[in-house]
JSON list of C-alpha atoms in Angstrom, two decimals:
[
{"chain": "K", "resi": 1, "resn": "MET", "atom": "CA", "xyz": [0.00, 0.00, 0.00]},
{"chain": "K", "resi": 2, "resn": "ALA", "atom": "CA", "xyz": [1.31, 3.44, -0.95]},
{"chain": "K", "resi": 3, "resn": "TYR", "atom": "CA", "xyz": [1.99, 5.95, 1.83]},
{"chain": "K", "resi": 4, "resn": "LEU", "atom": "CA", "xyz": [0.22, 8.80, 0.02]},
{"chain": "K", "resi": 5, "resn": "GLU", "atom": "CA", "xyz": [-2.52, 8.15, -2.53]},
{"chain": "K", "resi": 6, "resn": "ILE", "atom": "CA", "xyz": [-4.01, 10.96, -4.61]},
{"chain": "K", "resi": 7, "resn": "THR", "atom": "CA", "xyz": [-7.03, 9.83, -6.63]},
{"chain": "K", "resi": 8, "resn": "GLY", "atom": "CA", "xyz": [-9.20, 11.72, -9.09]},
{"chain": "K", "resi": 9, "resn": "ILE", "atom": "CA", "xyz": [-8.36, 15.20, -7.83]},
{"chain": "K", "resi": 10, "resn": "GLU", "atom": "CA", "xyz": [-10.26, 17.92, -9.69]},
{"chain": "K", "resi": 11, "resn": "LYS", "atom": "CA", "xyz": [-10.23, 21.65, -8.98]},
{"chain": "K", "resi": 12, "resn": "SER", "atom": "CA", "xyz": [-12.01, 24.51, -10.69]},
{"chain": "K", "resi": 13, "resn": "PHE", "atom": "CA", "xyz": [-11.98, 28.24, -10.13]},
{"chain": "K", "resi": 14, "resn": "GLY", "atom": "CA", "xyz": [-15.27, 29.45, -11.54]},
{"chain": "K", "resi": 15, "resn": "HIS", "atom": "CA", "xyz": [-15.48, 28.08, -15.08]},
{"chain": "K", "resi": 16, "resn": "ASN", "atom": "CA", "xyz": [-11.72, 27.46, -15.24]},
{"chain": "K", "resi": 17, "resn": "LYS", "atom": "CA", "xyz": [-10.97, 23.78, -14.62]},
{"chain": "K", "resi": 18, "resn": "VAL", "atom": "CA", "xyz": [-7.36, 23.72, -13.41]},
{"chain": "K", "resi": 19, "resn": "LEU", "atom": "CA", "xyz": [-7.01, 20.08, -12.31]},
{"chain": "K", "resi": 20, "resn": "LYS", "atom": "CA", "xyz": [-8.73, 17.44, -14.43]},
{"chain": "K", "resi": 21, "resn": "GLY", "atom": "CA", "xyz": [-8.46, 14.17, -12.52]},
{"chain": "K", "resi": 22, "resn": "ILE", "atom": "CA", "xyz": [-5.02, 13.78, -10.96]},
{"chain": "K", "resi": 23, "resn": "ASP", "atom": "CA", "xyz": [-3.84, 10.34, -9.80]},
{"chain": "K", "resi": 24, "resn": "PHE", "atom": "CA", "xyz": [-0.49, 9.54, -8.27]},
{"chain": "K", "resi": 25, "resn": "SER", "atom": "CA", "xyz": [1.04, 7.86, -5.24]},
{"chain": "K", "resi": 26, "resn": "LEU", "atom": "CA", "xyz": [4.31, 7.75, -3.36]},
{"chain": "K", "resi": 27, "resn": "ASP", "atom": "CA", "xyz": [5.88, 5.51, -0.78]},
{"chain": "K", "resi": 28, "resn": "LYS", "atom": "CA", "xyz": [7.25, 6.57, 2.59]},
{"chain": "K", "resi": 29, "resn": "GLY", "atom": "CA", "xyz": [10.74, 8.01, 2.25]},
{"chain": "K", "resi": 30, "resn": "GLN", "atom": "CA", "xyz": [10.36, 8.76, -1.45]},
{"chain": "K", "resi": 31, "resn": "THR", "atom": "CA", "xyz": [11.01, 12.07, -3.17]},
{"chain": "K", "resi": 32, "resn": "VAL", "atom": "CA", "xyz": [8.63, 12.95, -6.00]},
{"chain": "K", "resi": 33, "resn": "SER", "atom": "CA", "xyz": [9.24, 15.91, -8.29]},
{"chain": "K", "resi": 34, "resn": "ILE", "atom": "CA", "xyz": [6.41, 17.52, -10.27]},
{"chain": "K", "resi": 35, "resn": "ILE", "atom": "CA", "xyz": [7.47, 19.29, -13.47]},
{"chain": "K", "resi": 36, "resn": "GLY", "atom": "CA", "xyz": [5.61, 21.09, -16.23]},
{"chain": "K", "resi": 37, "resn": "SER", "atom": "CA", "xyz": [5.06, 24.46, -17.85]},
{"chain": "K", "resi": 38, "resn": "SER", "atom": "CA", "xyz": [3.62, 27.45, -15.99]},
{"chain": "K", "resi": 39, "resn": "GLY", "atom": "CA", "xyz": [-0.15, 27.10, -15.81]},
{"chain": "K", "resi": 40, "resn": "SER", "atom": "CA", "xyz": [-0.13, 23.32, -15.96]},
{"chain": "K", "resi": 41, "resn": "GLY", "atom": "CA", "xyz": [-1.65, 23.03, -12.45]},
{"chain": "K", "resi": 42, "resn": "LYS", "atom": "CA", "xyz": [1.42, 22.05, -10.41]},
{"chain": "K", "resi": 43, "resn": "THR", "atom": "CA", "xyz": [1.04, 24.63, -7.64]},
{"chain": "K", "resi": 44, "resn": "THR", "atom": "CA", "xyz": [-2.73, 24.16, -7.46]},
{"chain": "K", "resi": 45, "resn": "LEU", "atom": "CA", "xyz": [-2.19, 20.42, -7.00]},
{"chain": "K", "resi": 46, "resn": "LEU", "atom": "CA", "xyz": [0.27, 21.08, -4.18]},
{"chain": "K", "resi": 47, "resn": "ARG", "atom": "CA", "xyz": [-2.18, 23.46, -2.50]},
{"chain": "K", "resi": 48, "resn": "CYS", "atom": "CA", "xyz": [-4.94, 20.85, -2.77]},
{"chain": "K", "resi": 49, "resn": "ILE", "atom": "CA", "xyz": [-2.71, 18.21, -1.18]},
{"chain": "K", "resi": 50, "resn": "ASN", "atom": "CA", "xyz": [-2.02, 20.64, 1.68]},
{"chain": "K", "resi": 51, "resn": "PHE", "atom": "CA", "xyz": [-5.71, 21.63, 1.90]},
{"chain": "K", "resi": 52, "resn": "LEU", "atom": "CA", "xyz": [-4.95, 25.30, 1.27]},
{"chain": "K", "resi": 53, "resn": "GLU", "atom": "CA", "xyz": [-7.45, 24.72, -1.53]},
{"chain": "K", "resi": 54, "resn": "LYS", "atom": "CA", "xyz": [-10.33, 22.26, -1.29]},
{"chain": "K", "resi": 55, "resn": "PRO", "atom": "CA", "xyz": [-10.56, 19.95, -4.31]},
{"chain": "K", "resi": 56, "resn": "ASN", "atom": "CA", "xyz": [-13.94, 19.74, -6.00]},
{"chain": "K", "resi": 57, "resn": "LEU", "atom": "CA", "xyz": [-13.58, 15.98, -6.41]},
{"chain": "K", "resi": 58, "resn": "GLY", "atom": "CA", "xyz": [-11.16, 13.23, -5.47]},
{"chain": "K", "resi": 59, "resn": "THR", "atom": "CA", "xyz": [-9.57, 11.71, -2.40]},
{"chain": "K", "resi": 60, "resn": "VAL", "atom": "CA", "xyz": [-6.38, 12.20, -0.42]},
{"chain": "K", "resi": 61, "resn": "LYS", "atom": "CA", "xyz": [-5.32, 9.18, 1.59]},
{"chain": "K", "resi": 62, "resn": "LEU", "atom": "CA", "xyz": [-2.28, 9.07, 3.90]},
{"chain": "K", "resi": 63, "resn": "ASP", "atom": "CA", "xyz": [-0.96, 5.86, 5.44]},
{"chain": "K", "resi": 64, "resn": "GLY", "atom": "CA", "xyz": [-4.29, 4.12, 4.86]},
{"chain": "K", "resi": 65, "resn": "SER", "atom": "CA", "xyz": [-6.47, 6.90, 6.33]},
{"chain": "K", "resi": 66, "resn": "ILE", "atom": "CA", "xyz": [-8.70, 9.11, 4.17]},
{"chain": "K", "resi": 67, "resn": "LEU", "atom": "CA", "xyz": [-7.88, 12.75, 4.89]},
{"chain": "K", "resi": 68, "resn": "PHE", "atom": "CA", "xyz": [-10.17, 14.19, 2.24]},
{"chain": "K", "resi": 69, "resn": "ASP", "atom": "CA", "xyz": [-13.08, 12.78, 0.27]},
{"chain": "K", "resi": 70, "resn": "GLY", "atom": "CA", "xyz": [-14.51, 15.19, -2.27]},
{"chain": "K", "resi": 71, "resn": "SER", "atom": "CA", "xyz": [-17.88, 13.45, -2.26]},
{"chain": "K", "resi": 72, "resn": "GLN", "atom": "CA", "xyz": [-18.21, 14.39, 1.44]},
{"chain": "K", "resi": 73, "resn": "LYS", "atom": "CA", "xyz": [-16.59, 17.82, 1.34]},
{"chain": "K", "resi": 74, "resn": "LYS", "atom": "CA", "xyz": [-19.73, 19.70, 2.44]},
{"chain": "K", "resi": 75, "resn": "ASN", "atom": "CA", "xyz": [-19.64, 17.74, 5.69]},
{"chain": "K", "resi": 76, "resn": "ILE", "atom": "CA", "xyz": [-15.94, 18.29, 6.43]},
{"chain": "K", "resi": 77, "resn": "LYS", "atom": "CA", "xyz": [-15.52, 20.80, 9.25]},
{"chain": "K", "resi": 78, "resn": "GLU", "atom": "CA", "xyz": [-12.81, 23.45, 9.02]},
{"chain": "K", "resi": 79, "resn": "LYS", "atom": "CA", "xyz": [-11.14, 22.25, 12.23]},
{"chain": "K", "resi": 80, "resn": "ILE", "atom": "CA", "xyz": [-10.67, 18.80, 10.64]},
{"chain": "K", "resi": 81, "resn": "ILE", "atom": "CA", "xyz": [-9.11, 20.42, 7.56]},
{"chain": "K", "resi": 82, "resn": "ARG", "atom": "CA", "xyz": [-6.73, 22.38, 9.82]},
{"chain": "K", "resi": 83, "resn": "ARG", "atom": "CA", "xyz": [-5.81, 19.22, 11.71]},
{"chain": "K", "resi": 84, "resn": "ASN", "atom": "CA", "xyz": [-5.19, 17.25, 8.53]},
{"chain": "K", "resi": 85, "resn": "ARG", "atom": "CA", "xyz": [-3.07, 20.08, 7.16]},
{"chain": "K", "resi": 86, "resn": "LEU", "atom": "CA", "xyz": [-0.54, 19.34, 9.93]},
{"chain": "K", "resi": 87, "resn": "HIS", "atom": "CA", "xyz": [0.41, 16.11, 8.15]},
{"chain": "K", "resi": 88, "resn": "PHE", "atom": "CA", "xyz": [2.05, 18.26, 5.47]},
{"chain": "K", "resi": 89, "resn": "GLY", "atom": "CA", "xyz": [4.69, 20.95, 5.62]},
{"chain": "K", "resi": 90, "resn": "LEU", "atom": "CA", "xyz": [4.79, 23.49, 2.80]},
{"chain": "K", "resi": 91, "resn": "VAL", "atom": "CA", "xyz": [7.73, 25.65, 1.77]},
{"chain": "K", "resi": 92, "resn": "PHE", "atom": "CA", "xyz": [6.59, 28.53, -0.43]},
{"chain": "K", "resi": 93, "resn": "GLN", "atom": "CA", "xyz": [8.61, 30.15, -3.19]},
{"chain": "K", "resi": 94, "resn": "SER", "atom": "CA", "xyz": [8.47, 33.57, -1.52]},
{"chain": "K", "resi": 95, "resn": "PHE", "atom": "CA", "xyz": [9.70, 32.57, 1.99]},
{"chain": "K", "resi": 96, "resn": "ASN", "atom": "CA", "xyz": [6.76, 34.22, 3.88]},
{"chain": "K", "resi": 97, "resn": "LEU", "atom": "CA", "xyz": [8.83, 34.84, 7.02]},
{"chain": "K", "resi": 98, "resn": "PHE", "atom": "CA", "xyz": [7.61, 37.28, 9.67]},
{"chain": "K", "resi": 99, "resn": "PRO", "atom": "CA", "xyz": [9.96, 40.29, 9.41]},
{"chain": "K", "resi": 100, "resn": "GLN", "atom": "CA", "xyz": [9.51, 41.30, 13.07]},
{"chain": "K", "resi": 101, "resn": "TYR", "atom": "CA", "xyz": [10.73, 37.93, 14.36]},
{"chain": "K", "resi": 102, "resn": "THR", "atom": "CA", "xyz": [14.22, 36.46, 14.52]},
{"chain": "K", "resi": 103, "resn": "VAL", "atom": "CA", "xyz": [15.18, 33.22, 12.83]},
{"chain": "K", "resi": 104, "resn": "LEU", "atom": "CA", "xyz": [14.54, 31.27, 16.03]},
{"chain": "K", "resi": 105, "resn": "GLU", "atom": "CA", "xyz": [11.23, 33.04, 16.68]},
{"chain": "K", "resi": 106, "resn": "ASN", "atom": "CA", "xyz": [10.04, 32.35, 13.13]},
{"chain": "K", "resi": 107, "resn": "VAL", "atom": "CA", "xyz": [10.82, 28.65, 13.48]},
{"chain": "K", "resi": 108, "resn": "MET", "atom": "CA", "xyz": [9.31, 28.36, 16.97]},
{"chain": "K", "resi": 109, "resn": "LEU", "atom": "CA", "xyz": [6.12, 30.31, 16.32]},
{"chain": "K", "resi": 110, "resn": "ALA", "atom": "CA", "xyz": [3.86, 27.61, 14.86]},
{"chain": "K", "resi": 111, "resn": "PRO", "atom": "CA", "xyz": [4.87, 24.78, 17.24]},
{"chain": "K", "resi": 112, "resn": "LYS", "atom": "CA", "xyz": [4.47, 27.14, 20.22]},
{"chain": "K", "resi": 113, "resn": "LEU", "atom": "CA", "xyz": [0.89, 27.78, 19.17]},
{"chain": "K", "resi": 114, "resn": "LEU", "atom": "CA", "xyz": [0.26, 24.11, 18.42]},
{"chain": "K", "resi": 115, "resn": "PHE", "atom": "CA", "xyz": [1.65, 22.86, 21.73]},
{"chain": "K", "resi": 116, "resn": "LYS", "atom": "CA", "xyz": [0.53, 25.75, 23.97]},
{"chain": "K", "resi": 117, "resn": "ASP", "atom": "CA", "xyz": [-1.42, 23.31, 26.18]},
{"chain": "K", "resi": 118, "resn": "ASN", "atom": "CA", "xyz": [1.50, 20.90, 26.47]},
{"chain": "K", "resi": 119, "resn": "PRO", "atom": "CA", "xyz": [4.01, 22.42, 28.95]},
{"chain": "K", "resi": 120, "resn": "GLU", "atom": "CA", "xyz": [6.39, 19.45, 28.73]},
{"chain": "K", "resi": 121, "resn": "LYS", "atom": "CA", "xyz": [6.67, 19.88, 24.97]},
{"chain": "K", "resi": 122, "resn": "ILE", "atom": "CA", "xyz": [7.17, 23.64, 25.31]},
{"chain": "K", "resi": 123, "resn": "LYS", "atom": "CA", "xyz": [10.16, 22.99, 27.60]},
{"chain": "K", "resi": 124, "resn": "THR", "atom": "CA", "xyz": [12.00, 21.05, 24.90]},
{"chain": "K", "resi": 125, "resn": "LEU", "atom": "CA", "xyz": [10.85, 23.16, 21.97]},
{"chain": "K", "resi": 126, "resn": "ARG", "atom": "CA", "xyz": [13.69, 25.69, 21.87]},
{"chain": "K", "resi": 127, "resn": "GLY", "atom": "CA", "xyz": [16.36, 22.97, 21.81]},
{"chain": "K", "resi": 128, "resn": "GLU", "atom": "CA", "xyz": [14.52, 21.05, 19.09]},
{"chain": "K", "resi": 129, "resn": "CYS", "atom": "CA", "xyz": [14.14, 24.16, 16.93]},
{"chain": "K", "resi": 130, "resn": "GLU", "atom": "CA", "xyz": [17.78, 25.13, 17.41]},
{"chain": "K", "resi": 131, "resn": "ALA", "atom": "CA", "xyz": [18.80, 21.64, 16.24]},
{"chain": "K", "resi": 132, "resn": "ILE", "atom": "CA", "xyz": [16.66, 22.02, 13.12]},
{"chain": "K", "resi": 133, "resn": "ILE", "atom": "CA", "xyz": [18.18, 25.43, 12.40]},
{"chain": "K", "resi": 134, "resn": "GLU", "atom": "CA", "xyz": [21.65, 23.93, 12.81]},
{"chain": "K", "resi": 135, "resn": "ASN", "atom": "CA", "xyz": [20.73, 21.17, 10.35]},
{"chain": "K", "resi": 136, "resn": "VAL", "atom": "CA", "xyz": [19.96, 23.75, 7.66]},
{"chain": "K", "resi": 137, "resn": "GLY", "atom": "CA", "xyz": [23.30, 25.46, 8.34]},
{"chain": "K", "resi": 138, "resn": "LEU", "atom": "CA", "xyz": [22.09, 28.62, 10.07]},
{"chain": "K", "resi": 139, "resn": "ILE", "atom": "CA", "xyz": [22.88, 28.21, 13.75]},
{"chain": "K", "resi": 140, "resn": "GLU", "atom": "CA", "xyz": [25.08, 31.32, 13.67]},
{"chain": "K", "resi": 141, "resn": "LYS", "atom": "CA", "xyz": [22.07, 33.32, 12.39]},
{"chain": "K", "resi": 142, "resn": "LEU", "atom": "CA", "xyz": [19.78, 32.29, 15.25]},
{"chain": "K", "resi": 143, "resn": "ASN", "atom": "CA", "xyz": [19.02, 35.84, 16.42]},
{"chain": "K", "resi": 144, "resn": "PHE", "atom": "CA", "xyz": [19.12, 37.54, 13.02]},
{"chain": "K", "resi": 145, "resn": "TYR", "atom": "CA", "xyz": [16.03, 39.05, 11.40]},
{"chain": "K", "resi": 146, "resn": "PRO", "atom": "CA", "xyz": [14.93, 38.14, 7.86]},
{"chain": "K", "resi": 147, "resn": "SER", "atom": "CA", "xyz": [16.10, 41.53, 6.54]},
{"chain": "K", "resi": 148, "resn": "GLN", "atom": "CA", "xyz": [19.63, 40.60, 7.65]},
{"chain": "K", "resi": 149, "resn": "LEU", "atom": "CA", "xyz": [19.65, 37.37, 5.62]},
{"chain": "K", "resi": 150, "resn": "SER", "atom": "CA", "xyz": [20.21, 36.56, 1.96]},
{"chain": "K", "resi": 151, "resn": "GLY", "atom": "CA", "xyz": [17.37, 35.05, -0.05]},
{"chain": "K", "resi": 152, "resn": "GLY", "atom": "CA", "xyz": [18.94, 31.61, 0.19]},
{"chain": "K", "resi": 153, "resn": "GLN", "atom": "CA", "xyz": [19.25, 31.90, 3.96]},
{"chain": "K", "resi": 154, "resn": "GLN", "atom": "CA", "xyz": [15.63, 33.04, 4.25]},
{"chain": "K", "resi": 155, "resn": "GLN", "atom": "CA", "xyz": [14.50, 30.03, 2.25]},
{"chain": "K", "resi": 156, "resn": "ARG", "atom": "CA", "xyz": [16.49, 27.74, 4.53]},
{"chain": "K", "resi": 157, "resn": "VAL", "atom": "CA", "xyz": [14.72, 29.33, 7.52]},
{"chain": "K", "resi": 158, "resn": "ALA", "atom": "CA", "xyz": [11.41, 28.61, 5.76]},
{"chain": "K", "resi": 159, "resn": "ILE", "atom": "CA", "xyz": [12.47, 24.96, 5.40]},
{"chain": "K", "resi": 160, "resn": "ALA", "atom": "CA", "xyz": [13.39, 24.83, 9.10]},
{"chain": "K", "resi": 161, "resn": "ARG", "atom": "CA", "xyz": [10.02, 26.35, 9.99]},
{"chain": "K", "resi": 162, "resn": "ALA", "atom": "CA", "xyz": [8.20, 23.65, 8.00]},
{"chain": "K", "resi": 163, "resn": "LEU", "atom": "CA", "xyz": [10.30, 20.91, 9.62]},
{"chain": "K", "resi": 164, "resn": "ALA", "atom": "CA", "xyz": [9.58, 22.24, 13.14]},
{"chain": "K", "resi": 165, "resn": "LEU", "atom": "CA", "xyz": [6.04, 20.83, 12.97]},
{"chain": "K", "resi": 166, "resn": "ASP", "atom": "CA", "xyz": [7.45, 17.39, 12.14]},
{"chain": "K", "resi": 167, "resn": "PRO", "atom": "CA", "xyz": [5.21, 16.78, 9.11]},
{"chain": "K", "resi": 168, "resn": "GLU", "atom": "CA", "xyz": [4.84, 13.35, 7.55]},
{"chain": "K", "resi": 169, "resn": "ILE", "atom": "CA", "xyz": [5.35, 14.85, 4.08]},
{"chain": "K", "resi": 170, "resn": "LEU", "atom": "CA", "xyz": [7.34, 17.96, 3.22]},
{"chain": "K", "resi": 171, "resn": "CYS", "atom": "CA", "xyz": [6.21, 19.89, 0.12]},
{"chain": "K", "resi": 172, "resn": "PHE", "atom": "CA", "xyz": [8.12, 22.51, -1.84]},
{"chain": "K", "resi": 173, "resn": "ASP", "atom": "CA", "xyz": [6.57, 24.95, -4.30]},
{"chain": "K", "resi": 174, "resn": "GLU", "atom": "CA", "xyz": [9.35, 26.11, -6.65]},
{"chain": "K", "resi": 175, "resn": "PRO", "atom": "CA", "xyz": [11.76, 26.57, -3.70]},
{"chain": "K", "resi": 176, "resn": "THR", "atom": "CA", "xyz": [14.46, 28.30, -5.76]},
{"chain": "K", "resi": 177, "resn": "SER", "atom": "CA", "xyz": [12.40, 30.40, -8.19]},
{"chain": "K", "resi": 178, "resn": "ALA", "atom": "CA", "xyz": [12.78, 33.61, -6.14]},
{"chain": "K", "resi": 179, "resn": "LEU", "atom": "CA", "xyz": [16.54, 33.19, -5.77]},
{"chain": "K", "resi": 180, "resn": "ASP", "atom": "CA", "xyz": [19.51, 34.42, -7.74]},
{"chain": "K", "resi": 181, "resn": "PRO", "atom": "CA", "xyz": [21.29, 31.49, -9.43]},
{"chain": "K", "resi": 182, "resn": "GLU", "atom": "CA", "xyz": [24.28, 31.76, -7.07]},
{"chain": "K", "resi": 183, "resn": "LEU", "atom": "CA", "xyz": [21.99, 31.27, -4.04]},
{"chain": "K", "resi": 184, "resn": "THR", "atom": "CA", "xyz": [20.07, 28.33, -5.49]},
{"chain": "K", "resi": 185, "resn": "GLY", "atom": "CA", "xyz": [22.79, 25.80, -4.65]},
{"chain": "K", "resi": 186, "resn": "GLU", "atom": "CA", "xyz": [22.62, 26.28, -0.88]},
{"chain": "K", "resi": 187, "resn": "VAL", "atom": "CA", "xyz": [18.88, 25.55, -0.82]},
{"chain": "K", "resi": 188, "resn": "LEU", "atom": "CA", "xyz": [19.23, 22.53, -3.09]},
{"chain": "K", "resi": 189, "resn": "ARG", "atom": "CA", "xyz": [21.96, 21.17, -0.79]},
{"chain": "K", "resi": 190, "resn": "VAL", "atom": "CA", "xyz": [19.54, 21.26, 2.14]},
{"chain": "K", "resi": 191, "resn": "ILE", "atom": "CA", "xyz": [16.90, 19.41, 0.10]},
{"chain": "K", "resi": 192, "resn": "ARG", "atom": "CA", "xyz": [19.48, 16.80, -0.90]},
{"chain": "K", "resi": 193, "resn": "ASP", "atom": "CA", "xyz": [20.32, 16.28, 2.79]},
{"chain": "K", "resi": 194, "resn": "LEU", "atom": "CA", "xyz": [16.63, 15.75, 3.56]},
{"chain": "K", "resi": 195, "resn": "ARG", "atom": "CA", "xyz": [16.40, 13.26, 0.70]},
{"chain": "K", "resi": 196, "resn": "ASP", "atom": "CA", "xyz": [19.39, 11.38, 2.11]},
{"chain": "K", "resi": 197, "resn": "LYS", "atom": "CA", "xyz": [17.57, 11.21, 5.48]},
{"chain": "K", "resi": 198, "resn": "ARG", "atom": "CA", "xyz": [14.58, 9.68, 3.65]},
{"chain": "K", "resi": 199, "resn": "ILE", "atom": "CA", "xyz": [12.20, 12.51, 4.45]},
{"chain": "K", "resi": 200, "resn": "THR", "atom": "CA", "xyz": [9.10, 12.00, 2.28]},
{"chain": "K", "resi": 201, "resn": "MET", "atom": "CA", "xyz": [8.94, 14.96, -0.11]},
{"chain": "K", "resi": 202, "resn": "ILE", "atom": "CA", "xyz": [6.95, 16.40, -3.00]},
{"chain": "K", "resi": 203, "resn": "ILE", "atom": "CA", "xyz": [8.83, 19.06, -4.96]},
{"chain": "K", "resi": 204, "resn": "VAL", "atom": "CA", "xyz": [7.34, 21.31, -7.62]},
{"chain": "K", "resi": 205, "resn": "THR", "atom": "CA", "xyz": [10.42, 22.52, -9.48]},
{"chain": "K", "resi": 206, "resn": "HIS", "atom": "CA", "xyz": [11.74, 24.00, -12.70]},
{"chain": "K", "resi": 207, "resn": "GLU", "atom": "CA", "xyz": [15.26, 22.70, -11.94]},
{"chain": "K", "resi": 208, "resn": "MET", "atom": "CA", "xyz": [15.33, 19.73, -14.31]},
{"chain": "K", "resi": 209, "resn": "ASN", "atom": "CA", "xyz": [18.81, 18.47, -13.45]},
{"chain": "K", "resi": 210, "resn": "PHE", "atom": "CA", "xyz": [18.00, 18.65, -9.76]},
{"chain": "K", "resi": 211, "resn": "ALA", "atom": "CA", "xyz": [14.70, 16.79, -10.25]},
{"chain": "K", "resi": 212, "resn": "ARG", "atom": "CA", "xyz": [16.55, 14.11, -12.15]},
{"chain": "K", "resi": 213, "resn": "GLU", "atom": "CA", "xyz": [19.18, 13.78, -9.44]},
{"chain": "K", "resi": 214, "resn": "VAL", "atom": "CA", "xyz": [17.08, 13.69, -6.25]},
{"chain": "K", "resi": 215, "resn": "SER", "atom": "CA", "xyz": [13.80, 12.09, -7.31]},
{"chain": "K", "resi": 216, "resn": "ASP", "atom": "CA", "xyz": [12.58, 8.55, -6.94]},
{"chain": "K", "resi": 217, "resn": "LYS", "atom": "CA", "xyz": [9.70, 9.47, -9.24]},
{"chain": "K", "resi": 218, "resn": "VAL", "atom": "CA", "xyz": [9.00, 12.39, -11.59]},
{"chain": "K", "resi": 219, "resn": "ILE", "atom": "CA", "xyz": [5.51, 13.52, -12.61]},
{"chain": "K", "resi": 220, "resn": "PHE", "atom": "CA", "xyz": [5.01, 15.61, -15.75]},
{"chain": "K", "resi": 221, "resn": "MET", "atom": "CA", "xyz": [1.83, 17.72, -15.79]},
{"chain": "K", "resi": 222, "resn": "ASP", "atom": "CA", "xyz": [0.29, 19.56, -18.70]},
{"chain": "K", "resi": 223, "resn": "ASP", "atom": "CA", "xyz": [-3.07, 21.34, -18.91]},
{"chain": "K", "resi": 224, "resn": "GLY", "atom": "CA", "xyz": [-4.24, 20.06, -15.53]},
{"chain": "K", "resi": 225, "resn": "ARG", "atom": "CA", "xyz": [-3.44, 16.42, -16.17]},
{"chain": "K", "resi": 226, "resn": "VAL", "atom": "CA", "xyz": [-0.65, 13.96, -15.39]},
{"chain": "K", "resi": 227, "resn": "VAL", "atom": "CA", "xyz": [0.75, 13.20, -18.83]},
{"chain": "K", "resi": 228, "resn": "GLU", "atom": "CA", "xyz": [3.62, 10.94, -17.77]},
{"chain": "K", "resi": 229, "resn": "GLN", "atom": "CA", "xyz": [5.11, 9.67, -14.53]},
{"chain": "K", "resi": 230, "resn": "GLY", "atom": "CA", "xyz": [7.91, 7.29, -13.72]},
{"chain": "K", "resi": 231, "resn": "SER", "atom": "CA", "xyz": [11.54, 7.03, -12.73]},
{"chain": "K", "resi": 232, "resn": "PRO", "atom": "CA", "xyz": [13.73, 10.02, -13.66]},
{"chain": "K", "resi": 233, "resn": "GLU", "atom": "CA", "xyz": [15.87, 7.76, -15.84]},
{"chain": "K", "resi": 234, "resn": "LYS", "atom": "CA", "xyz": [12.87, 6.74, -17.94]},
{"chain": "K", "resi": 235, "resn": "LEU", "atom": "CA", "xyz": [11.16, 10.11, -18.01]},
{"chain": "K", "resi": 236, "resn": "PHE", "atom": "CA", "xyz": [14.21, 12.16, -18.99]},
{"chain": "K", "resi": 237, "resn": "THR", "atom": "CA", "xyz": [15.80, 9.71, -21.41]},
{"chain": "K", "resi": 238, "resn": "GLU", "atom": "CA", "xyz": [12.78, 7.94, -22.92]},
{"chain": "K", "resi": 239, "resn": "PRO", "atom": "CA", "xyz": [9.81, 10.35, -22.92]},
{"chain": "K", "resi": 240, "resn": "LYS", "atom": "CA", "xyz": [6.75, 8.67, -24.42]},
{"chain": "K", "resi": 241, "resn": "THR", "atom": "CA", "xyz": [4.69, 11.70, -25.41]},
{"chain": "K", "resi": 242, "resn": "GLN", "atom": "CA", "xyz": [5.46, 14.46, -27.86]},
{"chain": "K", "resi": 243, "resn": "ARG", "atom": "CA", "xyz": [4.44, 17.05, -25.26]},
{"chain": "K", "resi": 244, "resn": "LEU", "atom": "CA", "xyz": [7.08, 15.87, -22.77]},
{"chain": "K", "resi": 245, "resn": "LYS", "atom": "CA", "xyz": [9.68, 15.72, -25.54]},
{"chain": "K", "resi": 246, "resn": "GLU", "atom": "CA", "xyz": [8.92, 19.35, -26.42]},
{"chain": "K", "resi": 247, "resn": "PHE", "atom": "CA", "xyz": [9.02, 20.43, -22.76]},
{"chain": "K", "resi": 248, "resn": "LEU", "atom": "CA", "xyz": [12.35, 18.75, -22.06]},
{"chain": "K", "resi": 249, "resn": "GLY", "atom": "CA", "xyz": [13.78, 20.12, -25.29]},
{"chain": "K", "resi": 250, "resn": "ALA", "atom": "CA", "xyz": [12.90, 23.65, -24.18]},
{"chain": "K", "resi": 251, "resn": "MET", "atom": "CA", "xyz": [14.10, 23.19, -20.58]},
{"chain": "K", "resi": 252, "resn": "LEU", "atom": "CA", "xyz": [17.31, 21.27, -21.23]}
]
């Protein structure tokens, strides 16, 4: 049984149907990269998986439990959606750090709110968050503010913040698209380290060589559909569809 199963996900905004029946799965410890042109539905799919958007149809199942069933969505209470969202961590392309808080305060903020009624957890929280910040290579920036950091450092803080809630699956939405090329490498190194630790990850990315290197599976989306999916070796060297051939030709 797959760890995460996405079945029949559809999403429309008004008359615009953005996702047209998405199916894919991944196993625990796998890294899946989602590639495709702008407007193909990649980010919307990621937001549906994280419940920042509610799919119109389809199911999201994690470790055998149904987290979302589109046929029952009118009966799903918002507090259940918020609870299920905790299974996933999301790193945005634009960092979204709080400028008035230090690195440590940004990373601690969400778990402090989550565990406010658990004093024993609160006691250990600072040490746990400091360890996460050290793992992304920023322990010396603990008391710095976002304005004092480079874009790459801010993105690494955003990764640490997502990890602080200990999600089952960590999701990235174009994690390097807002960065200068020279800063991209430091963020990709952190993601490689997470891959080596077998953190389960879904990465929406335009970095083709990186996707090929780190992924257990690559999914190619076009016009709201999964056109091809498979191992990076197969997808990048033996594309089956003309659309993927054209995309790779343009990107590589």
